[in-house]
mmCIF file with all atom_site columns, C-alpha atoms in Angstrom:
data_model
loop_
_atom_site.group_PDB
_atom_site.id
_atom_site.type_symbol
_atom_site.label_atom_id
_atom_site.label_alt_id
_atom_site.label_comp_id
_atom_site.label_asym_id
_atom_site.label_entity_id
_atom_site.label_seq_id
_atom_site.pdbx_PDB_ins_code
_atom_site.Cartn_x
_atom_site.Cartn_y
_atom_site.Cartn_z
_atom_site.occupancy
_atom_site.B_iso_or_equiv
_atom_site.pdbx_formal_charge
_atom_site.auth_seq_id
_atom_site.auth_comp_id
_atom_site.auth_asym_id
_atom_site.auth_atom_id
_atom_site.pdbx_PDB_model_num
ATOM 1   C CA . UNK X 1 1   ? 88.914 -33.475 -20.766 1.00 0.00 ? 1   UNK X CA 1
ATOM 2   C CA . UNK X 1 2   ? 88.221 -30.180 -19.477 1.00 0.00 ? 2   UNK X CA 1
ATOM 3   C CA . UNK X 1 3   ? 89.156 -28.936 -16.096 1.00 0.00 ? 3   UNK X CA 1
ATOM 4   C CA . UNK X 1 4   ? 86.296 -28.570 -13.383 1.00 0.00 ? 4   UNK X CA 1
ATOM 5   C CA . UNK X 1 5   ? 87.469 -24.565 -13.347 1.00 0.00 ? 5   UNK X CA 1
ATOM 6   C CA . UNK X 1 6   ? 87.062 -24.054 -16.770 1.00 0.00 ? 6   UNK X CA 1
ATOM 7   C CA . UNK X 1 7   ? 83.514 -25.711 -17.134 1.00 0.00 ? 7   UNK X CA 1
ATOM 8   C CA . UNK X 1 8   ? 82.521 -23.611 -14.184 1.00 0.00 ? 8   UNK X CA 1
ATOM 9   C CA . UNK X 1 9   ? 83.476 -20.552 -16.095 1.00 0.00 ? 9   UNK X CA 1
ATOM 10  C CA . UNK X 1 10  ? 81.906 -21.173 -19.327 1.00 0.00 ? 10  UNK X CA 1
ATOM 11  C CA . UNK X 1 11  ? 78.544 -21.800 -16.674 1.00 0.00 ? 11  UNK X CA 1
ATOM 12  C CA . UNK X 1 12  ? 78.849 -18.790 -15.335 1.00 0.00 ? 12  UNK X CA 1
ATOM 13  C CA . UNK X 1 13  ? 79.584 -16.859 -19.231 1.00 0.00 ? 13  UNK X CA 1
ATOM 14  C CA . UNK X 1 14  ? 76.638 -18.209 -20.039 1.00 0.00 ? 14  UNK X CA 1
ATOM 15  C CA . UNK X 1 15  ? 74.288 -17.554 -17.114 1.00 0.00 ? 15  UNK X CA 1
ATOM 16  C CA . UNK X 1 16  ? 75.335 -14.220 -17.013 1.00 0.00 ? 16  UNK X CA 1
ATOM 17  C CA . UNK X 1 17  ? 74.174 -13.648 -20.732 1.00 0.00 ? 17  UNK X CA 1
ATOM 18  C CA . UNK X 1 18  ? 71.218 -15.443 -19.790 1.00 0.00 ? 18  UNK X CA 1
ATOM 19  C CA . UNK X 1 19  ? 69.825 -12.931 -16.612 1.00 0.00 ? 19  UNK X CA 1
ATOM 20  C CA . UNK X 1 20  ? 70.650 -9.378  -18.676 1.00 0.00 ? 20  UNK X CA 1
ATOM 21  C CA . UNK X 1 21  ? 68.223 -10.746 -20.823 1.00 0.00 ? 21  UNK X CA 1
ATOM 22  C CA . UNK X 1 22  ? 66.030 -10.027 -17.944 1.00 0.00 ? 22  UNK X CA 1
ATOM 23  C CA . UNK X 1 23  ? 67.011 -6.234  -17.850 1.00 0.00 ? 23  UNK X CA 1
ATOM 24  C CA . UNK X 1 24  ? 64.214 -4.073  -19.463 1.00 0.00 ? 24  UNK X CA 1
ATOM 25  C CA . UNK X 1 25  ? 65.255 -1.702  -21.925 1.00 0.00 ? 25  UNK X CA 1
ATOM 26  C CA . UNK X 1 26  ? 63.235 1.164   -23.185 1.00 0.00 ? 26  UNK X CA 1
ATOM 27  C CA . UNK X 1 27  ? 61.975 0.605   -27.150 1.00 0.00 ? 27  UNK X CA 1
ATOM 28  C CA . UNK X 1 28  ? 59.789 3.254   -27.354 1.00 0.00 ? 28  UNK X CA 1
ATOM 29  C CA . UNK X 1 29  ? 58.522 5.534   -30.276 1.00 0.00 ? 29  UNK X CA 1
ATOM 30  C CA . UNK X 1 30  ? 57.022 8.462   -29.125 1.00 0.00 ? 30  UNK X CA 1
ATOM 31  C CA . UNK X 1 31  ? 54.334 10.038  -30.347 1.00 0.00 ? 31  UNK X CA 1
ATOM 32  C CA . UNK X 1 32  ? 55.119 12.094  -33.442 1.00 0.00 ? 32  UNK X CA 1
ATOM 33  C CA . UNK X 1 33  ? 54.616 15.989  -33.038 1.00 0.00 ? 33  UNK X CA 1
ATOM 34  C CA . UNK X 1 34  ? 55.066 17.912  -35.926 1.00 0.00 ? 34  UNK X CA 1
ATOM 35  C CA . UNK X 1 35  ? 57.623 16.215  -38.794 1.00 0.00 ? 35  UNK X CA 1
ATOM 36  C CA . UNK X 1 36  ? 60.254 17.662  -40.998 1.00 0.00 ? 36  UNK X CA 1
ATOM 37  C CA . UNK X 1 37  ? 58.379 19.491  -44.339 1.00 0.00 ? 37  UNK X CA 1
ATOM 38  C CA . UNK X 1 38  ? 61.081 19.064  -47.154 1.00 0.00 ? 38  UNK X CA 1
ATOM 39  C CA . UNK X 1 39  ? 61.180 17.513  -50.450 1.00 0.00 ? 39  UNK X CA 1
ATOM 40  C CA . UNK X 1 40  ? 60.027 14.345  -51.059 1.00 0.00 ? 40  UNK X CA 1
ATOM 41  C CA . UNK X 1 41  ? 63.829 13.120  -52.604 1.00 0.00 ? 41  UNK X CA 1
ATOM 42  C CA . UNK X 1 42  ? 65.422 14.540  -49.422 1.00 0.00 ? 42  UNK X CA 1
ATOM 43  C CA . UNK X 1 43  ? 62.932 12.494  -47.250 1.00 0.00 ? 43  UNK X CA 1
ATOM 44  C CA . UNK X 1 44  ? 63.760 9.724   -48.552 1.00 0.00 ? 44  UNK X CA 1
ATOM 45  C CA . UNK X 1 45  ? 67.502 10.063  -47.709 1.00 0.00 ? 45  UNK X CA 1
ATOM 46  C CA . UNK X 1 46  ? 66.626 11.034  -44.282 1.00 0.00 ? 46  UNK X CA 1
ATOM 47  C CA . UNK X 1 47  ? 64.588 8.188   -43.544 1.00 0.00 ? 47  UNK X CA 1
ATOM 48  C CA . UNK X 1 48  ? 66.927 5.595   -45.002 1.00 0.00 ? 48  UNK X CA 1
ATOM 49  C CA . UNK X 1 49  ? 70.137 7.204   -43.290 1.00 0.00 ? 49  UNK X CA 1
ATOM 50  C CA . UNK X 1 50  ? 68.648 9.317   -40.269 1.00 0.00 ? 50  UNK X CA 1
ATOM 51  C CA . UNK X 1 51  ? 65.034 8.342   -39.008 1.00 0.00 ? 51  UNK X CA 1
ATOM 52  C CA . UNK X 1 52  ? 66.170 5.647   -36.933 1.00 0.00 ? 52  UNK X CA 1
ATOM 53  C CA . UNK X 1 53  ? 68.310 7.716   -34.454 1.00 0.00 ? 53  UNK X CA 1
ATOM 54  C CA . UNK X 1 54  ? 67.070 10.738  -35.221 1.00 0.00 ? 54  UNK X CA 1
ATOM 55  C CA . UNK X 1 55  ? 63.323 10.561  -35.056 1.00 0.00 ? 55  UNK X CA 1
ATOM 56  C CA . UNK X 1 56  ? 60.411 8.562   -33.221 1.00 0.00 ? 56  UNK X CA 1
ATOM 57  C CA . UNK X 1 57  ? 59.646 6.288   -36.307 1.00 0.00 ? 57  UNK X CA 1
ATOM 58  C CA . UNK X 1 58  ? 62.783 4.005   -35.355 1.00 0.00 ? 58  UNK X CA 1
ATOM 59  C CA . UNK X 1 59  ? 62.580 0.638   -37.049 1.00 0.00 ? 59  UNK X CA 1
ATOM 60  C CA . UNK X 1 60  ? 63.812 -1.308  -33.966 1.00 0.00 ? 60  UNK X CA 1
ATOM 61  C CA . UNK X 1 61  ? 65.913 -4.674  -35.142 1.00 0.00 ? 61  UNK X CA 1
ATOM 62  C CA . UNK X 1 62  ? 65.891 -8.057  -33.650 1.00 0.00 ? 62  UNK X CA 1
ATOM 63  C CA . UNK X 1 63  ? 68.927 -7.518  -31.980 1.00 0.00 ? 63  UNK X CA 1
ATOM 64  C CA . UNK X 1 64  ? 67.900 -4.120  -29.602 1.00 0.00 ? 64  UNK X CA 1
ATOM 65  C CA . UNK X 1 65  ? 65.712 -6.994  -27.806 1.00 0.00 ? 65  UNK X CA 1
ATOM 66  C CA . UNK X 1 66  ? 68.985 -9.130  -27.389 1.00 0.00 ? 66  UNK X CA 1
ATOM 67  C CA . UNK X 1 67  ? 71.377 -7.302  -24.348 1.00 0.00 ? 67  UNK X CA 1
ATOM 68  C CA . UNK X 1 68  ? 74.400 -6.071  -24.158 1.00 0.00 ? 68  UNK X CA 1
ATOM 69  C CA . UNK X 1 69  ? 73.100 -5.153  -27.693 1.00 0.00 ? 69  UNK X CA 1
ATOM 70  C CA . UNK X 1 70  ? 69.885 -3.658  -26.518 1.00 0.00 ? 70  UNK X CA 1
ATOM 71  C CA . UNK X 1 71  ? 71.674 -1.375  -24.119 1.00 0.00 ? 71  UNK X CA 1
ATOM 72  C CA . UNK X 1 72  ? 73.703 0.226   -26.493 1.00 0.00 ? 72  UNK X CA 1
ATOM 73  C CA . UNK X 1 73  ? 71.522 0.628   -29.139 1.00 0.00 ? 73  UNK X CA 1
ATOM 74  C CA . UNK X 1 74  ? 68.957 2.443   -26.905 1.00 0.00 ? 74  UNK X CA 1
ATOM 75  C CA . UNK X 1 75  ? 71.150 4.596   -25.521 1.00 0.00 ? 75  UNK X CA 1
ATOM 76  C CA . UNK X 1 76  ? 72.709 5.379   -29.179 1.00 0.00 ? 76  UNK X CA 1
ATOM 77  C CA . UNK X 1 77  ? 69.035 6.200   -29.913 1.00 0.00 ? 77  UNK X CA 1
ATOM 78  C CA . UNK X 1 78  ? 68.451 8.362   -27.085 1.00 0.00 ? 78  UNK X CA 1
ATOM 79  C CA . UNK X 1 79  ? 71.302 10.658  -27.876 1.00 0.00 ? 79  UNK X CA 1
ATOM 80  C CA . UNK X 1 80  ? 70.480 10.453  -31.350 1.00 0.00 ? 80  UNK X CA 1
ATOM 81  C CA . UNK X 1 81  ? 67.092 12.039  -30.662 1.00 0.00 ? 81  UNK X CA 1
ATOM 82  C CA . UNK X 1 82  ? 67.973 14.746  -27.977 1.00 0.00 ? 82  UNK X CA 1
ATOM 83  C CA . UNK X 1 83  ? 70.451 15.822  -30.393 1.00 0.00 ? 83  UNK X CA 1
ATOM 84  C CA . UNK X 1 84  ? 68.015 16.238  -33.530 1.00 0.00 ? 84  UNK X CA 1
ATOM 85  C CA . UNK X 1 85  ? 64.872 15.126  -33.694 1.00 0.00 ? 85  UNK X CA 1
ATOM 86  C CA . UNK X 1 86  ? 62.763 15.303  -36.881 1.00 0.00 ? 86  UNK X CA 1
ATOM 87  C CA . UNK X 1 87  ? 59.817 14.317  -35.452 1.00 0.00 ? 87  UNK X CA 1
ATOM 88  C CA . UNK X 1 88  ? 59.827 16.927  -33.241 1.00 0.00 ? 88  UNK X CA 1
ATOM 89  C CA . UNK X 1 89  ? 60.444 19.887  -35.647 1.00 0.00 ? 89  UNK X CA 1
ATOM 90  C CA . UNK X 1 90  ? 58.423 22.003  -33.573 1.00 0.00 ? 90  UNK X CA 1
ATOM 91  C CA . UNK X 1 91  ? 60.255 22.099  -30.786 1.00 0.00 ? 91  UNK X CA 1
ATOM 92  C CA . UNK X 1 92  ? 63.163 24.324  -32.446 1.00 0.00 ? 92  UNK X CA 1
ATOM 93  C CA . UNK X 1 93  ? 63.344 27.539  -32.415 1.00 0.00 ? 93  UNK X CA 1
ATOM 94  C CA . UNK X 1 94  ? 63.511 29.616  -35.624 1.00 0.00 ? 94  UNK X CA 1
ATOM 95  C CA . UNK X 1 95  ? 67.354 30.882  -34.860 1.00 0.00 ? 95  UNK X CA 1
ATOM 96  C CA . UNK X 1 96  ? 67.899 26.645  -34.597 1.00 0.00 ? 96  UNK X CA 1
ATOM 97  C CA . UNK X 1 97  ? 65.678 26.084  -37.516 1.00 0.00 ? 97  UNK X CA 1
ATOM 98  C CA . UNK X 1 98  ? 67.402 28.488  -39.321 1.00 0.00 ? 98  UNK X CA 1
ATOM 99  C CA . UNK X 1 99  ? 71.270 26.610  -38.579 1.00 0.00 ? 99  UNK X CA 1
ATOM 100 C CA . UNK X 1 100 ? 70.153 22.754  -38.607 1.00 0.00 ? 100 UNK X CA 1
ATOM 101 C CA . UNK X 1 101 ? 70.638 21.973  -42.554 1.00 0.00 ? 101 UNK X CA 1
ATOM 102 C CA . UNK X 1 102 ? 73.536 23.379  -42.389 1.00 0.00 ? 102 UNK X CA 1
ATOM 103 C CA . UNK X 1 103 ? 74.720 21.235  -39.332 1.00 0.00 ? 103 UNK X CA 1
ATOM 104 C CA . UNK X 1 104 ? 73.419 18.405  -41.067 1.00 0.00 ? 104 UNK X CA 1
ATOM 105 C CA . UNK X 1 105 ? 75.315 18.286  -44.359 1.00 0.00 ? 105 UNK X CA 1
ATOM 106 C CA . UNK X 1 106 ? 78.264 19.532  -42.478 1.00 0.00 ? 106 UNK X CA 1
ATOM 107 C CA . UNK X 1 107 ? 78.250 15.933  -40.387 1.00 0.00 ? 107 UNK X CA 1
ATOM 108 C CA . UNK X 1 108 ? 77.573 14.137  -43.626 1.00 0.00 ? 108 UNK X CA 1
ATOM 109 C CA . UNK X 1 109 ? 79.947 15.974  -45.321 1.00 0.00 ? 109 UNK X CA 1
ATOM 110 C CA . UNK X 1 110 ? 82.489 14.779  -42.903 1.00 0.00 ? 110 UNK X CA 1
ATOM 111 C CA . UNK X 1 111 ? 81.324 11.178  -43.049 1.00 0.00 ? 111 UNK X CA 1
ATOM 112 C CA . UNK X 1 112 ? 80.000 11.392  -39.510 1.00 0.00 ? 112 UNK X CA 1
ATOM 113 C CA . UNK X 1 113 ? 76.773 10.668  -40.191 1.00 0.00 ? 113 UNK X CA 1
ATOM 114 C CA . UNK X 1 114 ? 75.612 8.450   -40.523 1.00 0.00 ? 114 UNK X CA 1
ATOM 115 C CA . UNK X 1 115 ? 77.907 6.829   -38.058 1.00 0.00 ? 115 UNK X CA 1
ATOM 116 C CA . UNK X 1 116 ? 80.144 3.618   -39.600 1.00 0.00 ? 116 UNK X CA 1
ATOM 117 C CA . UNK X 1 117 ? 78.795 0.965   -37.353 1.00 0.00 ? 117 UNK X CA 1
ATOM 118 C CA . UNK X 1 118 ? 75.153 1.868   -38.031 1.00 0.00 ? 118 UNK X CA 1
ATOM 119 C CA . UNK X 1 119 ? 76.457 2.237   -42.231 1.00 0.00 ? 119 UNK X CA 1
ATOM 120 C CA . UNK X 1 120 ? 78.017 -1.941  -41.439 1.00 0.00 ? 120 UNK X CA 1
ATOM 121 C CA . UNK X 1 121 ? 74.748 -2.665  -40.195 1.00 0.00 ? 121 UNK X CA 1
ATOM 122 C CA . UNK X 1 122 ? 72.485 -1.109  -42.958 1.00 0.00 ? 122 UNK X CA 1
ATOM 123 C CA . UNK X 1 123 ? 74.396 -1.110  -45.867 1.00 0.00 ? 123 UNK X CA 1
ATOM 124 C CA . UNK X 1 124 ? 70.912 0.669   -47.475 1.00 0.00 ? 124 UNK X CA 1
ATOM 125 C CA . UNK X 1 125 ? 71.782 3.993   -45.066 1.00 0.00 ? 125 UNK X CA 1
ATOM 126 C CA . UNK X 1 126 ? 75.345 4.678   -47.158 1.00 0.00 ? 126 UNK X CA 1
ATOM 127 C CA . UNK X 1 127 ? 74.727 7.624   -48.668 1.00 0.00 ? 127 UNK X CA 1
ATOM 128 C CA . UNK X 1 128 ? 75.645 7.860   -52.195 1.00 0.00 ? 128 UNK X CA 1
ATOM 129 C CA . UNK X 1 129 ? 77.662 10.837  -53.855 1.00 0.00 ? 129 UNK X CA 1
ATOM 130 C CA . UNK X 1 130 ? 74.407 11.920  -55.661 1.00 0.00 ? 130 UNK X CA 1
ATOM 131 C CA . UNK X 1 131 ? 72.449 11.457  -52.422 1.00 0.00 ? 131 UNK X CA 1
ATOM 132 C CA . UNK X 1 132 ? 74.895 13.921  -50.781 1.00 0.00 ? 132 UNK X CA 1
ATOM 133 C CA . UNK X 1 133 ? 74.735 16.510  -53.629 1.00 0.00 ? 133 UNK X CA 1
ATOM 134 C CA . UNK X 1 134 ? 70.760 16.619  -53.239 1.00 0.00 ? 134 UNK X CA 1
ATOM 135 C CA . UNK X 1 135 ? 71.601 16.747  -49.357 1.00 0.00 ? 135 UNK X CA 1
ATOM 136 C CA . UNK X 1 136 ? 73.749 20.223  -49.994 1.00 0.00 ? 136 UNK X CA 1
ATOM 137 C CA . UNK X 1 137 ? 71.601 21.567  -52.175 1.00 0.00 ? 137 UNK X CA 1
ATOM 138 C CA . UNK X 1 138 ? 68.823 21.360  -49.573 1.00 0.00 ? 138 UNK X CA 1
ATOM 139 C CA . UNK X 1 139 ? 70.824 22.456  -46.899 1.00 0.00 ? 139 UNK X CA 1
ATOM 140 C CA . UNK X 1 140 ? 72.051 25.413  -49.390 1.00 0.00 ? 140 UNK X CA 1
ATOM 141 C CA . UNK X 1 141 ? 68.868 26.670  -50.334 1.00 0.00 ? 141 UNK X CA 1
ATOM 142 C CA . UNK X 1 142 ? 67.261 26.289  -46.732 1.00 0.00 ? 142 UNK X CA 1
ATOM 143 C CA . UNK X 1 143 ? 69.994 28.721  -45.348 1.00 0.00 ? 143 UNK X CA 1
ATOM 144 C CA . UNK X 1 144 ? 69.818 31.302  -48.739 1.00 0.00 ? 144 UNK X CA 1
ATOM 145 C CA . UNK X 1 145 ? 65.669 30.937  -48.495 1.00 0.00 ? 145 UNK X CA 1
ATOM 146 C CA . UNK X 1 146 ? 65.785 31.708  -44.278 1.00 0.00 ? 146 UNK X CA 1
ATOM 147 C CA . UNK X 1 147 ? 68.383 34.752  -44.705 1.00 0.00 ? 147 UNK X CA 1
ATOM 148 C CA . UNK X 1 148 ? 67.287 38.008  -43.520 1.00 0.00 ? 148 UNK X CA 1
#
């Protein structure tokens, strides 16, 4: 039999997961301004490995409506957008323009992006070697095609 103090515990576990379920989060796709103009093989690679952090076309799953889950996610979202934003290509200027391919393949390059947990999660985002190569190509020929 299980102690009174233990019972009372697992009670509390559980009511606790039951009222941050009551904690709005934020889920929101913004409108879209002006949208990244590249080839349509490198689009596809961004929006399998990049559009859901790093745009406001993110595919929410049924977990960012489940907390703690929901908390993270959104907030991984967040920074994902203020950081680069494809959906939002307008808003950089053309010095930024200029450097973001490059930034980009150098994070993929390095296996930061995209990030392992969200790679676990959506085995379809791992980026394969010829994916990469198209990747630094793009970013190559951006940065010879924007040189003064």
């Amino acid at each position: 039999m299980k102690s009174p103090r233990k019972i009372l515990s697992l009670a509390a576990v559980f009511l606790i997961l039951i009222l941050i379920q009551l904690a709005p989060v934020e889920r929101t796709n913004p409108p879209i301004e002006k949208e990244i103009s590249v080839p349509g093989n490198v689009m596809g690679i961004l929006r399998k490995a990049c559009y859901d952090c790093h745009s406001n076309r993110t595919n929410w799953p049924w977990y960012s409506s489940i907390a703690p889950a929901s908390w993270l996610l959104v907030s991984d979202v967040q920074e994902g957008r203020e950081e680069l934003n494809f959906t939002t290509w307008n808003r950089y200027s053309a010095k930024k323009l200029a450097t973001l391919p490059k930034k980009i393949w150098e994070e993929v390059q390095e296996g930061e992006m995209p990030p392992l947990p969200y790679r676990i999660m959506h085995p379809e985002a791992r980026l394969s070697a010829e994916e990469k190569e198209l990747l630094r190509d793009w970013a190559s020929n951006t940065l010879t095609s924007t040189a003064p």
